[in-house]
Amino acid sequence: MLLLPRYRPAIWLISALLASLVLALLAPDSARADPRETPPRPRPFVADYALEISGWPDARVSHRLSRHGDWWESEMRAAIRLASGHERSRFRLDDGGPSTSAYSSGYRLLGIGGSYRLGHDELRELPDRQAALFELSRRAANGDCRATPPCRLRFVDHKGREERLDYRPLAPIARRLPDGESIQATRLEAWEPDKPERRLVFAFHPELPGLLLGVEYRRDGEPTNRLTLQALTLTE
């Protein structure tokens, strides 16, 4: 979300975890569950993540998914010593995916900041990136993209410009929740089509759409930034 190229991957992880997304393309892994007929039902939650950024102090990221009648709201906030960011999306779940009605975001870095808003007109065709992250987690839970990877997700950035994200499924992996429960996390590897050397490996909760169990940012195959779930509360 920040405009400074040096910090873009880290700040994007802070504010939306989808911007500088992004080894050669590998063959699809066959050890996966069959696709679901319907995605899992969302549940409101509050989550805290630890964010490790190469060259920066560690940060905490808060993530809240809440329900307001037929609408859902996803919000992320984070701050470290010199930077902070927040992002909020309001959307409804339709058969074709999330339908977004409003989006807002803001950041500050070294005393310089900005804020952005998108309304229904800007979001009529494509979701914002918070809603896109939610949709990506649902696709992972559905076993999406097994037959002909990579697949593509289209969304708009904080200024309403179209972005594209290519992704492919990875084999599930055992992850432990903060309460000690062990589950099989659904995983995707994602990248921007014009920056294939930059990759994000997402680990999602298979039954809680939108919840991240972990994200690892890799550049030229080497991990540089990492986000890990630290606390989780189901609010309904």
Short mmCIF file of C-alpha atoms in Angstrom, two decimals:
data_model
loop_
_atom_site.label_atom_id
_atom_site.label_comp_id
_atom_site.label_asym_id
_atom_site.label_seq_id
_atom_site.Cartn_x
_atom_site.Cartn_y
_atom_site.Cartn_z
CA MET A 1 0.00 0.00 0.00
CA LEU A 2 2.89 2.39 0.62
CA LEU A 3 4.44 3.95 -2.41
CA LEU A 4 8.07 3.47 -1.36
CA PRO A 5 9.33 0.40 -3.28
CA ARG A 6 11.76 -0.70 -0.56
CA TYR A 7 8.99 -1.09 2.00
CA ARG A 8 6.15 -2.19 -0.23
CA PRO A 9 6.21 -5.94 0.57
CA ALA A 10 6.35 -5.40 4.33
CA ILE A 11 3.73 -2.69 4.49
CA TRP A 12 1.43 -4.61 2.19
CA LEU A 13 1.63 -7.54 4.57
CA ILE A 14 0.74 -5.11 7.33
CA SER A 15 -2.22 -3.53 5.62
CA ALA A 16 -3.66 -6.21 3.39
CA LEU A 17 -1.26 -9.08 2.82
CA LEU A 18 -1.89 -9.03 -0.91
CA ALA A 19 0.18 -6.33 -2.61
CA SER A 20 3.73 -7.30 -3.56
CA LEU A 21 2.60 -10.89 -3.97
CA VAL A 22 4.94 -12.85 -5.02
CA LEU A 23 11.11 -20.53 -7.97
CA ALA A 24 9.70 -21.58 -11.15
CA LEU A 25 6.14 -22.85 -11.55
CA LEU A 26 5.92 -26.37 -10.14
CA ALA A 27 3.59 -29.18 -11.11
CA PRO A 28 0.36 -29.39 -9.08
CA ASP A 29 0.47 -31.55 -5.98
CA SER A 30 -1.96 -34.46 -6.10
CA ALA A 31 -2.25 -35.09 -2.34
CA ARG A 32 -5.36 -32.98 -1.73
CA ALA A 33 -8.89 -33.50 -0.58
CA ASP A 34 -11.66 -33.53 -3.16
CA PRO A 35 -13.21 -30.12 -3.92
CA ARG A 36 -16.19 -29.15 -1.80
CA GLU A 37 -19.60 -28.55 -3.33
CA THR A 38 -20.06 -25.43 -1.18
CA PRO A 39 -17.52 -23.28 0.68
CA PRO A 40 -17.44 -23.36 4.50
CA ARG A 41 -19.76 -20.95 6.27
CA PRO A 42 -18.02 -17.79 7.57
CA ARG A 43 -17.87 -17.16 11.31
CA PRO A 44 -16.95 -13.87 12.98
CA PHE A 45 -13.55 -13.86 14.68
CA VAL A 46 -10.83 -11.69 16.16
CA ALA A 47 -7.24 -12.76 15.44
CA ASP A 48 -3.79 -11.48 16.32
CA TYR A 49 -0.75 -12.22 14.20
CA ALA A 50 3.00 -11.80 14.72
CA LEU A 51 4.71 -10.22 11.70
CA GLU A 52 8.44 -10.74 11.20
CA ILE A 53 9.91 -8.33 8.64
CA SER A 54 13.54 -8.52 7.52
CA GLY A 55 15.30 -5.35 8.66
CA TRP A 56 12.34 -4.12 10.76
CA PRO A 57 11.21 -4.65 14.35
CA ASP A 58 8.60 -7.38 14.73
CA ALA A 59 4.99 -6.18 14.61
CA ARG A 60 1.58 -7.34 15.72
CA VAL A 61 -1.33 -7.36 13.29
CA SER A 62 -4.96 -7.41 14.42
CA HIS A 63 -7.64 -8.91 12.16
CA ARG A 64 -11.38 -8.79 12.76
CA LEU A 65 -14.14 -10.40 10.70
CA SER A 66 -17.59 -9.24 11.84
CA ARG A 67 -21.15 -9.65 10.61
CA HIS A 68 -23.71 -6.87 10.23
CA GLY A 69 -26.96 -8.40 8.99
CA ASP A 70 -26.34 -9.62 5.44
CA TRP A 71 -23.00 -7.82 5.29
CA TRP A 72 -19.53 -8.82 6.46
CA GLU A 73 -16.69 -6.53 7.42
CA SER A 74 -13.00 -7.45 7.37
CA GLU A 75 -10.53 -5.13 9.07
CA MET A 76 -6.76 -5.33 9.59
CA ARG A 77 -4.57 -2.99 11.64
CA ALA A 78 -0.86 -3.01 12.41
CA ALA A 79 1.87 -0.72 13.66
CA ILE A 80 5.60 -0.83 14.15
CA ARG A 81 7.94 1.88 15.36
CA LEU A 82 8.05 3.89 12.12
CA ALA A 83 5.00 2.72 10.21
CA SER A 84 1.35 1.84 10.63
CA GLY A 85 -1.43 0.72 8.33
CA HIS A 86 -5.10 -0.21 8.41
CA GLU A 87 -7.62 -1.51 5.92
CA ARG A 88 -11.36 -2.21 6.08
CA SER A 89 -13.78 -3.80 3.60
CA ARG A 90 -17.55 -4.26 3.73
CA PHE A 91 -18.99 -6.97 1.49
CA ARG A 92 -21.88 -9.35 0.95
CA LEU A 93 -21.49 -12.98 -0.10
CA ASP A 94 -23.18 -13.77 -3.41
CA ASP A 95 -23.06 -16.95 -5.49
CA GLY A 96 -20.23 -15.52 -7.57
CA GLY A 97 -18.15 -14.42 -4.58
CA PRO A 98 -17.96 -11.30 -2.40
CA SER A 99 -19.81 -8.19 -3.57
CA THR A 100 -18.10 -5.16 -2.02
CA SER A 101 -19.91 -1.96 -1.09
CA ALA A 102 -17.21 0.07 0.68
CA TYR A 103 -13.47 0.06 1.31
CA SER A 104 -11.13 2.32 3.28
CA SER A 105 -7.43 2.25 4.13
CA GLY A 106 -4.65 4.42 5.47
CA TYR A 107 -0.95 4.36 6.31
CA ARG A 108 1.83 6.37 7.88
CA LEU A 109 5.57 5.97 7.36
CA LEU A 110 8.19 8.29 8.84
CA GLY A 111 5.55 10.95 9.43
CA ILE A 112 4.15 10.76 5.90
CA GLY A 113 0.76 9.20 5.34
CA GLY A 114 -2.32 8.90 3.23
CA SER A 115 -5.88 7.63 3.29
CA TYR A 116 -8.07 6.11 0.58
CA ARG A 117 -11.73 5.27 0.10
CA LEU A 118 -13.60 3.32 -2.55
CA GLY A 119 -17.36 3.17 -2.96
CA HIS A 120 -19.87 1.07 -4.81
CA ASP A 121 -19.09 2.59 -8.21
CA GLU A 122 -15.38 1.73 -7.97
CA LEU A 123 -16.13 -1.75 -6.63
CA ARG A 124 -18.97 -2.71 -8.95
CA GLU A 125 -16.89 -5.03 -11.16
CA LEU A 126 -14.10 -6.30 -8.89
CA PRO A 127 -13.62 -6.71 -5.12
CA ASP A 128 -11.11 -4.76 -3.06
CA ARG A 129 -8.09 -6.61 -1.73
CA GLN A 130 -9.52 -7.39 1.74
CA ALA A 131 -12.53 -9.03 0.11
CA ALA A 132 -10.16 -10.70 -2.36
CA LEU A 133 -8.17 -12.20 0.52
CA PHE A 134 -11.41 -13.59 1.96
CA GLU A 135 -12.32 -15.05 -1.45
CA LEU A 136 -8.85 -16.57 -1.83
CA SER A 137 -9.27 -18.42 1.47
CA ARG A 138 -12.64 -19.79 0.31
CA ARG A 139 -11.11 -21.00 -2.95
CA ALA A 140 -8.37 -22.75 -0.99
CA ALA A 141 -10.97 -24.49 1.21
CA ASN A 142 -12.92 -25.56 -1.88
CA GLY A 143 -9.93 -27.31 -3.44
CA ASP A 144 -10.09 -24.73 -6.22
CA CYS A 145 -7.58 -24.72 -9.08
CA ARG A 146 -6.50 -28.36 -8.90
CA ALA A 147 -7.09 -29.23 -12.57
CA THR A 148 -5.32 -26.45 -14.48
CA PRO A 149 -3.05 -24.33 -12.27
CA PRO A 150 -2.20 -21.53 -12.11
CA CYS A 151 -5.52 -19.76 -11.64
CA ARG A 152 -6.11 -16.02 -11.46
CA LEU A 153 -7.85 -13.71 -9.01
CA ARG A 154 -8.68 -10.15 -10.12
CA PHE A 155 -9.30 -7.32 -7.67
CA VAL A 156 -8.63 -3.59 -7.24
CA ASP A 157 -5.95 -1.90 -5.15
CA HIS A 158 -6.46 0.97 -2.69
CA LYS A 159 -6.82 3.44 -5.58
CA GLY A 160 -9.28 1.33 -7.55
CA ARG A 161 -6.74 0.07 -10.10
CA GLU A 162 -7.07 -3.50 -11.30
CA GLU A 163 -4.57 -6.01 -9.91
CA ARG A 164 -4.06 -9.63 -10.87
CA LEU A 165 -2.91 -12.49 -8.68
CA ASP A 166 -1.94 -15.90 -10.00
CA TYR A 167 -2.02 -18.82 -7.58
CA ARG A 168 -1.74 -22.58 -7.34
CA PRO A 169 -2.69 -25.01 -4.58
CA LEU A 170 -0.09 -26.69 -2.40
CA ALA A 171 -0.44 -29.83 -0.31
CA PRO A 172 -2.15 -29.34 3.08
CA ILE A 173 0.14 -29.12 6.08
CA ALA A 174 -0.42 -29.70 9.80
CA ARG A 175 -0.63 -26.46 11.79
CA ARG A 176 -1.27 -25.95 15.48
CA LEU A 177 -3.83 -23.37 16.62
CA PRO A 178 -3.14 -21.10 19.61
CA ASP A 179 -5.33 -23.34 21.82
CA GLY A 180 -3.19 -26.36 20.92
CA GLU A 181 -5.57 -27.99 18.43
CA SER A 182 -3.86 -29.44 15.35
CA ILE A 183 -5.54 -29.03 11.95
CA GLN A 184 -4.68 -29.53 8.28
CA ALA A 185 -4.18 -26.05 6.84
CA THR A 186 -5.14 -25.41 3.23
CA ARG A 187 -2.34 -23.71 1.32
CA LEU A 188 -1.83 -21.64 -1.81
CA GLU A 189 1.23 -20.15 -3.44
CA ALA A 190 0.51 -16.76 -5.05
CA TRP A 191 2.39 -14.23 -7.17
CA GLU A 192 1.91 -11.23 -9.42
CA PRO A 193 2.13 -12.32 -13.09
CA ASP A 194 4.89 -9.80 -13.85
CA LYS A 195 6.89 -10.54 -10.66
CA PRO A 196 7.13 -14.36 -10.49
CA GLU A 197 10.28 -14.17 -8.35
CA ARG A 198 8.19 -12.76 -5.48
CA ARG A 199 5.91 -15.33 -3.88
CA LEU A 200 3.52 -15.54 -0.96
CA VAL A 201 2.67 -18.90 0.57
CA PHE A 202 -0.69 -18.68 2.37
CA ALA A 203 -1.87 -21.15 5.02
CA PHE A 204 -5.61 -20.83 5.69
CA HIS A 205 -7.94 -22.35 8.26
CA PRO A 206 -10.06 -24.91 6.34
CA GLU A 207 -13.28 -24.11 8.25
CA LEU A 208 -12.96 -20.36 8.96
CA PRO A 209 -12.91 -18.33 5.73
CA GLY A 210 -10.70 -15.28 5.92
CA LEU A 211 -8.55 -16.54 8.81
CA LEU A 212 -4.85 -16.77 8.10
CA LEU A 213 -2.80 -19.39 9.92
CA GLY A 214 0.37 -18.07 8.36
CA VAL A 215 1.88 -16.25 5.39
CA GLU A 216 5.47 -16.46 4.17
CA TYR A 217 6.89 -13.95 1.70
CA ARG A 218 9.68 -15.31 -0.49
CA ARG A 219 11.92 -13.55 -2.96
CA ASP A 220 13.97 -15.67 -5.36
CA GLY A 221 13.02 -18.67 -3.26
CA GLU A 222 14.34 -17.20 0.01
CA PRO A 223 11.90 -16.35 2.83
CA THR A 224 12.21 -12.73 4.01
CA ASN A 225 8.96 -11.93 5.86
CA ARG A 226 6.63 -14.14 7.86
CA LEU A 227 3.21 -13.73 9.50
CA THR A 228 1.99 -16.25 12.11
CA LEU A 229 -1.31 -16.59 13.96
CA GLN A 230 -0.83 -15.94 17.69
CA ALA A 231 -4.34 -15.62 19.14
CA LEU A 232 -7.87 -16.43 17.98
CA THR A 233 -11.31 -15.70 19.45
CA LEU A 234 -14.57 -16.74 17.81
CA THR A 235 -17.09 -13.99 18.54
CA GLU A 236 -20.25 -15.98 17.69
#
